[in-house]
XYZ file of C-alpha atoms in Angstrom:
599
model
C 159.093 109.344 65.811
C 161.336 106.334 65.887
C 160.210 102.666 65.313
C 160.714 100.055 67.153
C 162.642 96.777 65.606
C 161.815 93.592 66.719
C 165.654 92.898 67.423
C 165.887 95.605 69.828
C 161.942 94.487 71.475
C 163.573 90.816 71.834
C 166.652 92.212 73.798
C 165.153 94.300 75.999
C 162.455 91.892 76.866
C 164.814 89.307 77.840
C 166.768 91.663 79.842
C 163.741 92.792 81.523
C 162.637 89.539 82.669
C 159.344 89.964 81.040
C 159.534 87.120 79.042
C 161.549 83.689 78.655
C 163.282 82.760 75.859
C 161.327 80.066 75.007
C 158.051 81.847 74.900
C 160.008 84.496 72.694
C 161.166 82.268 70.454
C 157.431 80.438 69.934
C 155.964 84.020 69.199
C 158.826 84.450 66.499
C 157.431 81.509 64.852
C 153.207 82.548 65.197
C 154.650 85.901 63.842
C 156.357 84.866 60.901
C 153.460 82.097 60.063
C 150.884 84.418 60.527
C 152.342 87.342 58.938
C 151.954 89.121 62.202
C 153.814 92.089 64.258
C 155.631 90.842 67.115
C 153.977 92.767 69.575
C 150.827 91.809 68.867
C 151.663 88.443 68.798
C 153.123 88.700 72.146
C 150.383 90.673 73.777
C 147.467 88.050 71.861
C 149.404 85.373 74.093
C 148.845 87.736 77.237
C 152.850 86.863 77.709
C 153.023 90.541 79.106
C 150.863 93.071 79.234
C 149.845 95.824 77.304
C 151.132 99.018 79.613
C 154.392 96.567 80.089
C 154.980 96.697 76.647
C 154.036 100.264 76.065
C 156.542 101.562 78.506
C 159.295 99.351 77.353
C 158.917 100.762 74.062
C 158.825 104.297 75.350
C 162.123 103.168 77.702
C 163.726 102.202 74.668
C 162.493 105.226 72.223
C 163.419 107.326 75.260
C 160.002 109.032 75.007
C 157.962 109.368 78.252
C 154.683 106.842 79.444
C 152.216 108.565 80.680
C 148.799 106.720 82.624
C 145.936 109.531 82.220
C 143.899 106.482 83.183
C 142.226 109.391 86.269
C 143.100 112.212 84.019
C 140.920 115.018 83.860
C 141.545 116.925 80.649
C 140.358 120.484 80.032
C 138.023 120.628 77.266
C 140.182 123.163 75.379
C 142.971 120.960 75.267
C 141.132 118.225 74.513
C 139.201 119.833 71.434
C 142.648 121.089 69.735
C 142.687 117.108 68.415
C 138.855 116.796 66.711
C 137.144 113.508 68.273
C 137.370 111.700 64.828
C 140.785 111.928 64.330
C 141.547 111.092 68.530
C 139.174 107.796 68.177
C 140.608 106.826 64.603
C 144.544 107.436 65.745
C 144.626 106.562 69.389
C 145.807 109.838 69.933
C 145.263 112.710 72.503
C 146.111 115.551 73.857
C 146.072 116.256 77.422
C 148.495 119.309 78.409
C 149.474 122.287 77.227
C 152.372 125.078 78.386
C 152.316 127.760 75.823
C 152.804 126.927 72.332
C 154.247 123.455 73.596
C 151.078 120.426 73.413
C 151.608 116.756 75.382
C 149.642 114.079 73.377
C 149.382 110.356 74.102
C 149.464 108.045 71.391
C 149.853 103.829 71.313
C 151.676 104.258 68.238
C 155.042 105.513 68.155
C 155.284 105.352 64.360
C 152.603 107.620 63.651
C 154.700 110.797 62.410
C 151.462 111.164 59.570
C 148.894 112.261 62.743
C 151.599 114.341 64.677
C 152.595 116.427 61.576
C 149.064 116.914 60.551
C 148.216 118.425 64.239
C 151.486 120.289 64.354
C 149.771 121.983 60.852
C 146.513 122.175 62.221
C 147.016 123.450 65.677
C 150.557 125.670 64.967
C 151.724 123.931 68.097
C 155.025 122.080 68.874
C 153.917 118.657 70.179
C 155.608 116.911 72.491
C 154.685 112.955 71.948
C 154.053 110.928 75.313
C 153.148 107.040 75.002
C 150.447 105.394 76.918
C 148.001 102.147 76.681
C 144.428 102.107 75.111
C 142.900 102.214 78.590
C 144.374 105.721 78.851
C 143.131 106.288 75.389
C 139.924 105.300 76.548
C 139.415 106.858 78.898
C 140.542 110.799 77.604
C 138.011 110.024 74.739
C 134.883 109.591 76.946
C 135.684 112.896 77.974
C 134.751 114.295 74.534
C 131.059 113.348 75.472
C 129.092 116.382 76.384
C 127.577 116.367 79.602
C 123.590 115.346 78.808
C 122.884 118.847 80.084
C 125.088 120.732 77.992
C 123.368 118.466 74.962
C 119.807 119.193 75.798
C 120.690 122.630 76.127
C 121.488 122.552 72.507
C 119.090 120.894 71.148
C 116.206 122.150 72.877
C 117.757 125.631 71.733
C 117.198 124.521 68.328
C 114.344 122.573 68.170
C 113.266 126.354 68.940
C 114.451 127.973 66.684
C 113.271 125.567 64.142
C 109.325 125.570 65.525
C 106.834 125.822 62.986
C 109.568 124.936 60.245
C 109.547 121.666 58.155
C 111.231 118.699 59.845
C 114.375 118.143 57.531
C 115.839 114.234 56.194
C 116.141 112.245 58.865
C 119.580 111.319 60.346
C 120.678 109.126 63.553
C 123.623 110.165 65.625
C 123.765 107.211 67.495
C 126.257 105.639 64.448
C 124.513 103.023 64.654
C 122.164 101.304 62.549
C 118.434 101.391 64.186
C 116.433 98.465 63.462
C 112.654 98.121 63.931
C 110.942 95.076 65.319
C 109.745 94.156 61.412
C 113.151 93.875 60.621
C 113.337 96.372 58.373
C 115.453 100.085 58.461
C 112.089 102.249 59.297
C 112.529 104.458 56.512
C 110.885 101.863 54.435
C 108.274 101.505 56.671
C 107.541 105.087 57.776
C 104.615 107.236 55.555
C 104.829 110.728 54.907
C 102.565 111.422 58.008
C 104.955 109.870 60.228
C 107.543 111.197 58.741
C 106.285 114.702 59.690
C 105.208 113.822 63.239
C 108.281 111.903 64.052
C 110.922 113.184 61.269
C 111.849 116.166 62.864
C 115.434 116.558 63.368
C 116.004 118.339 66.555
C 113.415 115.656 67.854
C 115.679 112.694 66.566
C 118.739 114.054 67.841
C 116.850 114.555 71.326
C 115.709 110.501 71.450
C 118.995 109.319 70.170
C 120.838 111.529 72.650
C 118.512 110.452 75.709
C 118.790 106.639 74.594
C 123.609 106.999 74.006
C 123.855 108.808 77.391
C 121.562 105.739 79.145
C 123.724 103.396 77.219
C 126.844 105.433 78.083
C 125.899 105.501 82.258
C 125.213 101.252 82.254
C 121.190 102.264 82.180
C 118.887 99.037 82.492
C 116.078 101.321 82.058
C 114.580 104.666 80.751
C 111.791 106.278 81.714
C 109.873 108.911 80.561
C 107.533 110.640 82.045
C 105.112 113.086 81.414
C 103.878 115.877 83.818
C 101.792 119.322 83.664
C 103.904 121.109 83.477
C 107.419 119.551 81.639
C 108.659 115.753 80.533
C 110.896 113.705 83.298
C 113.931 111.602 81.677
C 115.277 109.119 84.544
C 117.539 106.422 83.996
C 117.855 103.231 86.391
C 121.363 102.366 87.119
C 122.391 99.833 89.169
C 118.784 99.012 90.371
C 118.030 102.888 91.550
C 116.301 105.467 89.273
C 117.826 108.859 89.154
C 116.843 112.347 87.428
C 118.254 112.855 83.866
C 116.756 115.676 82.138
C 113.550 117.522 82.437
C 112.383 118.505 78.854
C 110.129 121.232 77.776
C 106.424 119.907 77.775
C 106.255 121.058 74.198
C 108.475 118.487 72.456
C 106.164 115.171 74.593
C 104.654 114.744 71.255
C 107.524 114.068 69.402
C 109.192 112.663 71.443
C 106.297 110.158 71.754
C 105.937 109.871 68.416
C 109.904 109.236 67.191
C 110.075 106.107 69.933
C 106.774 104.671 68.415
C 108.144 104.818 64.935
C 111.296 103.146 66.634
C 109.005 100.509 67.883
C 106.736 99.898 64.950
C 104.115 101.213 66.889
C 100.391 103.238 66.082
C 101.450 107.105 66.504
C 97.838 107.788 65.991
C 96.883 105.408 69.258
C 96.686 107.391 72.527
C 94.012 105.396 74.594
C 95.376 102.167 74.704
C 98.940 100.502 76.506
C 101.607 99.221 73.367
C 104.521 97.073 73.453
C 106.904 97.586 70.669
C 110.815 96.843 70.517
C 113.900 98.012 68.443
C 117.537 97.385 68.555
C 120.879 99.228 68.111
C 123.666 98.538 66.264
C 127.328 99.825 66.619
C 130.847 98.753 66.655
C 131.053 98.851 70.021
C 127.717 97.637 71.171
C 124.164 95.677 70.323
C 121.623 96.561 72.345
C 117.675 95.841 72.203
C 115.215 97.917 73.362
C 111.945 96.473 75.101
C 109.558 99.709 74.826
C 106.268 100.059 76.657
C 103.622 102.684 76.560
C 100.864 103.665 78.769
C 98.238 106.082 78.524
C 98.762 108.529 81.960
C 96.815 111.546 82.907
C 99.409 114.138 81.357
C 100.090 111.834 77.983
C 102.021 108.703 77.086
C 104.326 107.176 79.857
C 107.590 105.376 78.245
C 109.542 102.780 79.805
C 112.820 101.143 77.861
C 114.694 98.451 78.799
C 117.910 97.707 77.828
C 119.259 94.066 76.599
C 122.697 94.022 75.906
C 122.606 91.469 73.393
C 126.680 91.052 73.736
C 126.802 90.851 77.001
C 130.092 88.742 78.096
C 129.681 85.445 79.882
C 129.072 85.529 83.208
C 130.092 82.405 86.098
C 127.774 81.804 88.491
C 130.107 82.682 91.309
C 130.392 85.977 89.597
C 127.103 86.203 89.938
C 127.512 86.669 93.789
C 126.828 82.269 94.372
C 129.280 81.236 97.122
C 129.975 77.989 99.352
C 126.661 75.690 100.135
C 124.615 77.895 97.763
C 126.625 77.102 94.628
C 127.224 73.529 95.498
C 123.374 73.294 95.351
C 122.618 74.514 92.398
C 125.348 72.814 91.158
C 123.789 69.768 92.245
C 120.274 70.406 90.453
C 122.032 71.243 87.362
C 123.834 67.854 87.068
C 120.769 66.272 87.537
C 119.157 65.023 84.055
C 115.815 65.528 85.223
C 113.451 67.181 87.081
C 112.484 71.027 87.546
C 115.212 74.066 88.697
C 113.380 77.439 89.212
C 114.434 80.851 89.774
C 112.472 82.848 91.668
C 112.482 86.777 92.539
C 110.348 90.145 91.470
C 111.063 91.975 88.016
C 114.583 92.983 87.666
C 116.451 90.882 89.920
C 118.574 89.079 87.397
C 116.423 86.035 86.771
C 117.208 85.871 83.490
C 120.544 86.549 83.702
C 121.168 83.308 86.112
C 119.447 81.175 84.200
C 121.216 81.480 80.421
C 124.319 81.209 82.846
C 123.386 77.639 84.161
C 122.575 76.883 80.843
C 125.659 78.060 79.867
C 127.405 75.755 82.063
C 125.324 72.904 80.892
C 125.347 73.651 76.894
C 127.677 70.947 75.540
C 127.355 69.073 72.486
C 125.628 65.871 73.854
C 122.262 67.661 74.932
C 119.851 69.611 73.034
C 118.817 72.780 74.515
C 115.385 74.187 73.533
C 114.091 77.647 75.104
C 110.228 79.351 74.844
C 110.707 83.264 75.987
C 109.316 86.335 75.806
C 111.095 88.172 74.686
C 114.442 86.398 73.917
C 116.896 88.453 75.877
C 120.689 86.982 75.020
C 121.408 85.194 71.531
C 123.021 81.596 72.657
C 125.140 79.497 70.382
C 123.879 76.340 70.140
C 120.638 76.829 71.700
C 117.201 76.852 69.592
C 115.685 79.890 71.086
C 111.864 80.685 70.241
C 109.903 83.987 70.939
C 106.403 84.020 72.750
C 103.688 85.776 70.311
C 100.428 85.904 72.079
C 98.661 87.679 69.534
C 99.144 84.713 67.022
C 98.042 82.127 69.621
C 102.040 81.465 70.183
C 102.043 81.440 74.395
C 104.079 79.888 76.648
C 102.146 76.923 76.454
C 101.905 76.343 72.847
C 105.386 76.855 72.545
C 106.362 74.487 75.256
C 103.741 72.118 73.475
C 105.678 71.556 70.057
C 109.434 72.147 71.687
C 108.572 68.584 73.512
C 107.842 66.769 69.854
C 111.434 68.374 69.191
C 113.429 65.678 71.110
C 114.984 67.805 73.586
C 116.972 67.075 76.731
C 117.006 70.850 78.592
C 114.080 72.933 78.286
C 114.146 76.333 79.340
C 110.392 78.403 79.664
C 111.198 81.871 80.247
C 108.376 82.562 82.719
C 105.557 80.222 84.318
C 102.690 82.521 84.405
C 99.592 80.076 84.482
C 98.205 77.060 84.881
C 98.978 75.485 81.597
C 102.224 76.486 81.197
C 102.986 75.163 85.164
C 100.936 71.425 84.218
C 102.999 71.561 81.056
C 106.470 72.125 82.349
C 106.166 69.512 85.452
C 105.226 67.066 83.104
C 107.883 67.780 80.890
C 110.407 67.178 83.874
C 108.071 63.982 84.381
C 108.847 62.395 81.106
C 112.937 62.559 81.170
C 113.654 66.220 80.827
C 115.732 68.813 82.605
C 113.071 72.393 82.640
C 114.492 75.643 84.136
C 112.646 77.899 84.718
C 110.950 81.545 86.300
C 108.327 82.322 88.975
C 107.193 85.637 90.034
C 107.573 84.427 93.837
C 109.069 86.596 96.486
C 111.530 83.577 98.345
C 111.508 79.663 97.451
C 109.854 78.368 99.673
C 107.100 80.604 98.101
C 107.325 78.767 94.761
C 105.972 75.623 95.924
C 102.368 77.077 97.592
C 102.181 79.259 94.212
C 102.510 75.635 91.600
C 100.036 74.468 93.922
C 97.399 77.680 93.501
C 98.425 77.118 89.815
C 96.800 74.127 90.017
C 99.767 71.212 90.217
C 99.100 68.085 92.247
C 101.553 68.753 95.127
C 102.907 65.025 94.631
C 103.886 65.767 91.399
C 105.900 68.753 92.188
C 107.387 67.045 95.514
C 108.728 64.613 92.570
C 109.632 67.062 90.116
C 111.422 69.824 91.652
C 115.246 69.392 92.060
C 116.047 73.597 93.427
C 114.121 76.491 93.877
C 116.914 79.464 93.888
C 115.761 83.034 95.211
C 117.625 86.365 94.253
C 117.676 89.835 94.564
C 120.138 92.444 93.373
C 122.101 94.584 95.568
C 124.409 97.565 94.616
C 128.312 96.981 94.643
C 130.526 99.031 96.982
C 133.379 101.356 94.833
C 136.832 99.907 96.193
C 136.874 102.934 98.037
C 135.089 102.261 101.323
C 134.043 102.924 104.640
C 134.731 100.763 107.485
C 132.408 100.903 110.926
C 131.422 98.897 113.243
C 127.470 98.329 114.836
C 126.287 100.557 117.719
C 124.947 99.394 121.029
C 121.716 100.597 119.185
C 121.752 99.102 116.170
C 122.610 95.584 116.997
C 119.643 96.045 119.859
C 117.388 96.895 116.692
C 118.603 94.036 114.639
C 118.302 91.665 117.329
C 114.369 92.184 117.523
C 113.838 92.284 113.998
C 116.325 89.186 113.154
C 118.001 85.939 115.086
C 121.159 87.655 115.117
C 122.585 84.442 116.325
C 121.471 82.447 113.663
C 123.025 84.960 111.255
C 126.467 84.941 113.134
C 127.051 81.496 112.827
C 126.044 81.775 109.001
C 128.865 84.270 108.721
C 130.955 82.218 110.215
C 130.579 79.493 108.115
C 130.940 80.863 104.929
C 133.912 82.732 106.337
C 132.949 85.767 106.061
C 134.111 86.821 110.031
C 136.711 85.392 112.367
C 135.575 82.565 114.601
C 135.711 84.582 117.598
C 133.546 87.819 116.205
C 131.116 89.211 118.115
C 128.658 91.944 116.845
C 130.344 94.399 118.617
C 133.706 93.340 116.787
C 132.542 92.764 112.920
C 133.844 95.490 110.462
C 130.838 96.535 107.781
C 131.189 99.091 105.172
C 129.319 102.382 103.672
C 129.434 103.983 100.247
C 132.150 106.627 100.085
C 131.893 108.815 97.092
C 134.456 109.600 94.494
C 134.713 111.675 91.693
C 135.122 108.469 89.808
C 131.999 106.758 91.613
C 130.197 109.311 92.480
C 127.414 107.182 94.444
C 129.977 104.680 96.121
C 128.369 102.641 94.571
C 129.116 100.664 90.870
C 127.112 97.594 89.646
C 125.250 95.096 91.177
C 125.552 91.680 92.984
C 122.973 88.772 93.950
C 121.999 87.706 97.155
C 120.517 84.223 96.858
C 119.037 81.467 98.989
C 118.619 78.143 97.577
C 115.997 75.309 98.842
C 116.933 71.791 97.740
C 114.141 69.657 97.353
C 115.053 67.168 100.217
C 113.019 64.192 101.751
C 111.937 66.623 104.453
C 110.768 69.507 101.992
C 108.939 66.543 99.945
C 107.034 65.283 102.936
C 105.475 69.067 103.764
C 104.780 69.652 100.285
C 102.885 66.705 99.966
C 101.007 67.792 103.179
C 100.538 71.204 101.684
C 102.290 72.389 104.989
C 102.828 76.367 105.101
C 105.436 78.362 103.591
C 107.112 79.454 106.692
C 107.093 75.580 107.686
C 108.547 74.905 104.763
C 111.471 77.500 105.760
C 111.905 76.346 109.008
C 112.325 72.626 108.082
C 114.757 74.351 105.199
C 116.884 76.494 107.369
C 117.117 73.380 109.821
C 118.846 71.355 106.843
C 121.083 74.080 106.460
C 120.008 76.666 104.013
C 121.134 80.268 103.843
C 118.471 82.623 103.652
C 119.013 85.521 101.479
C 119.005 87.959 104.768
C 121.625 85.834 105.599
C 123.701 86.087 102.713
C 123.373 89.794 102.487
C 125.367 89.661 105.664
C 127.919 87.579 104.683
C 128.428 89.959 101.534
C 127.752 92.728 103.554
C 131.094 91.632 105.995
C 132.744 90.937 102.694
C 132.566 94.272 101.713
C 130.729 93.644 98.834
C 127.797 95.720 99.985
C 126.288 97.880 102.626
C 123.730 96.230 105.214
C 121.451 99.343 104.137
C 121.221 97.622 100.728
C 120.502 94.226 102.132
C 118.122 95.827 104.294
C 116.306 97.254 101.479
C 116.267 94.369 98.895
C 114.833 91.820 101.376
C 112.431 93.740 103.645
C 109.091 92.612 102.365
């Protein structure tokens, strides 16, 4: 393999047009002072980018780029490189014609890995250069199908019955961490050791928990039966089939999560709530683990908390036009109450640290009470709810007022304390966000009131009340259609389809001069890349801003659906509404819409 100098990288990239002379010349001088290759000096600016680069090199080293981005490589080609060598290299191979082998590599000075497959293999490799996404992507493919690992293990969990469980070892590479704190080795006995120490067993957990982790999972489920064990994952809001297990390995299964957890292995009669987290290079994720006594055995839900999760905006949360001016509005307000309201699972959380994020600066102090604390934030003095040392919601939100804060954030207002608490919190010159269990907003305000807040106080606290639910994203590959005679006659008794045009119209979503007839929507098309049409998730919101009007019927302890109607007069979107904006977006199908906000 060749190497590339720098002289001939500066040439070409000048003659390319990739890059002016001036910004050349400034990454000369980072790279010198920092001791630093020119490249990666060059793509740390994000002057060009990293497949630009790649196939100049290979244009100058006359070696061919290849993309294998949508490659599908046959697992015997694939397996002549060993996975720890492919990951450690950035190297892969993808093709073979006879005793000739294509691999992809980032590096073209890497003649140490392409003489020690030549040796290896006894093939004559032909080197190809591509970017890490390529890399990436060929590497996944060394994962086993969840089937195919099962299969394996189940296999020898057989062979091994009525054997000693050997020494424990994880295969997720990770480091597992119990919710003491501690590695559970130290905390295990012998007698868990044998109930949840056998190794088949621990390879089965690890493998169900990396392949949930590996799909975007937000939850695991597992399920006992008569007959057999159910493994689903929920992705993307929907739970689908993983793996039915033999009904003989429940019990350890059972009994390796609750050693996970920290949990009683010897308790079968009575619900448990344990957590753990997991540890890699790549990823840190926290598991929230419940149990509950079925008929069959022990049901087993885990969530998922991406600890690392990257920052989110709240337009990429799916907030657009009047909506996001709103909350915009209640955020910049110093005090007073901003509440997010929606059922379990649709992204509560999520929105609020991301308001918080936008209003974390150095002048404020931000104190939070949750349970459990779901996202790390710099900055932020976090606390976790521990009921069963008197540490609620409303202790907690007790002593974080004697701790001179400006923003408080309670992670969920489930009673009557905690509700009296945090309105008079926003009473006495602070800024509370905050949860409700509440299925739109208007619906927050008659539920603070059966709570037992004065409904003058919370016509003078409440800045926003924002409602959400999450609907699946459409695959860039996409249907178009248009309504039938049929459907819009359906729609029009269930909905005012007028209301709902202008809406669209508004928020430009549709030309002026649409008509139902006219509007383009989309369906899920499947791919083998997205094999649901379908691939993450978006909100739909509606946002009720605590105006004069709004104040006056709370007061009056008017009804909810009075409370909408004077809303949707003053120009709210309702979150029907804004399904069918995103719907005509092409963000989503109306069948999604449909079936997030039918109540």
């Amino acid at each position: 393999m060749l190497k590339v100098e720098d002289q001939q990288l500066k040439a070409f990239l000048l003659d390319s047009g990739l890059i002016k002379k001036k910004q050349l010349e400034e990454a000369e001088v980072i790279s010198k002072k920092l001791k630093k290759n020119l490249s990666d000096v060059i793509l740390d600016q994000k002057i060009v980018t990293e497949e630009e680069l790649i196939k100049l090199k290979a244009y100058i080293l006359g070696i061919p780029f290849v993309n294998l981005a949508k490659e599908n490589v046959p697992p015997e080609v694939l397996k002549i490189i060993p996975e720890p060598i492919a990951k450690k290299n950035s190297i892969v191979a993808f093709k073979k014609h006879g005793m000739d082998l294509e691999v992809a590599m980032t590096d073209p000075e890497d003649v140490q890995t392409i003489e020690f497959i030549h040796k290896q293999s006894n093939l004559n490799i032909l080197p190809r250069l591509t970017d890490s996404k390529s890399i990436k992507t060929v590497l996944n493919q060394y994962k086993k199908s969840i089937e195919e690992e099962f299969e394996g293990l189940i296999k020898t969990k057989e062979d091994e019955e009525g054997k000693e469980g050997e020494k424990e070892e994880d295969t997720l590479k990770g480091k597992i961490i119990t919710d003491s704190g501690k590695d559970n080795e130290e905390e295990n006995n012998e007698d868990l050791q044998k109930a949840a120490g056998d190794l088949p067993v621990i390879k089965i957990v690890d493998t169900i928990l990396s392949h949930a982790i590996d799909q975007g999972g937000s939850d695991i489920h597992i399920e006992p039966t008569e007959k057999d064990v159910i493994v689903r994952y929920r992705i993307d809001g929907v739970l689908h089939d993983a793996m039915v297990l033999p009904k003989k390995l429940q019990s350890g299964v059972v009994a390796r999560i609750k050693v996970l957890s920290n949990l009683k292995l010897d308790e079968h009669r009575l619900p448990q709530d344990g957590r753990f987290k997991i540890e890699t290079e790549d990823y840190k994720i926290s598991f929230r683990v419940s149990l509950l006594p079925v008929y069959d055995g022990e049901k087993i839900v885990m969530r998922l908390l991406k600890e690392d999760t990257a920052k989110h905006s709240l337009d990429s949360l799916g907030l657009l036009g009047e909506a996001l001016e709103r909350v915009h509005r209640a955020l910049k307000k110093p005090v007073g109450m901003f509440l997010v309201t929606g059922p379990t699972g649709s992204g509560k959380t999520t929105t609020l640290y991301t308001a918080m994020d936008i209003i974390n600066t150095q002048e404020v102090n931000i104190s939070t009470i949750e349970d459990p604390i779901e996202y790390r934030m710099p900055r932020v003095n976090q606390t976790q709810v521990k009921s069963s040392i008197g540490m609620t919601f409303a202790a907690g939100l007790r002593a974080l007022l004697r701790q001179d804060p400006n923003i408080i954030m309670v992670g969920e207002i489930r009673d009557g304390e905690t509700a009296s608490l945090a309105v008079n919190a926003a009473l006495t010159g602070h800024l509370v966000l905050s949860t409700l269990h509440t299925n739109s907003s208007a619906g927050a305000l008659p539920r603070l009131i059966d709570m037992g807040v004065e409904p003058f106080l919370i016509a003078s606290t409440v800045n926003a009340i924002l409602a959400q639910r999450l609907v699946r994203k459409l695959c860039e590959k996409k249907e178009e259609y248009v309504l039938t005679d049929d459907q819009i006659k359906s729609f029009s008794e269930q909905f005012d389809l007028d209301r709902i045009l202008k809406v669209m119209i508004r928020d430009k979503a549709v030309d002026p001069k649409s008509t139902w007839k006219t509007i383009k929507f989309y369906k899920a098309s499947p791919t083998k890349d997205c094999p649901s049409g379908y691939k993450g998730r978006v909100g739909i919101y509606e946002v009720l801003e605590m105006t004069e009007k709004i104040r006056e019927l709370t007061v009056k302890r008017e009804s909810q659906d009075e409370i909408v109607r004077a809303a949707e007069e003053e120009g709210m979107t309702t979150m029907l509404e804004d399904g069918f904006v995103k719907a005509a977006l092409g963000y989503t199908t109306l069948e999604e819409v449909l079936r997030v906000t039918k109540e």
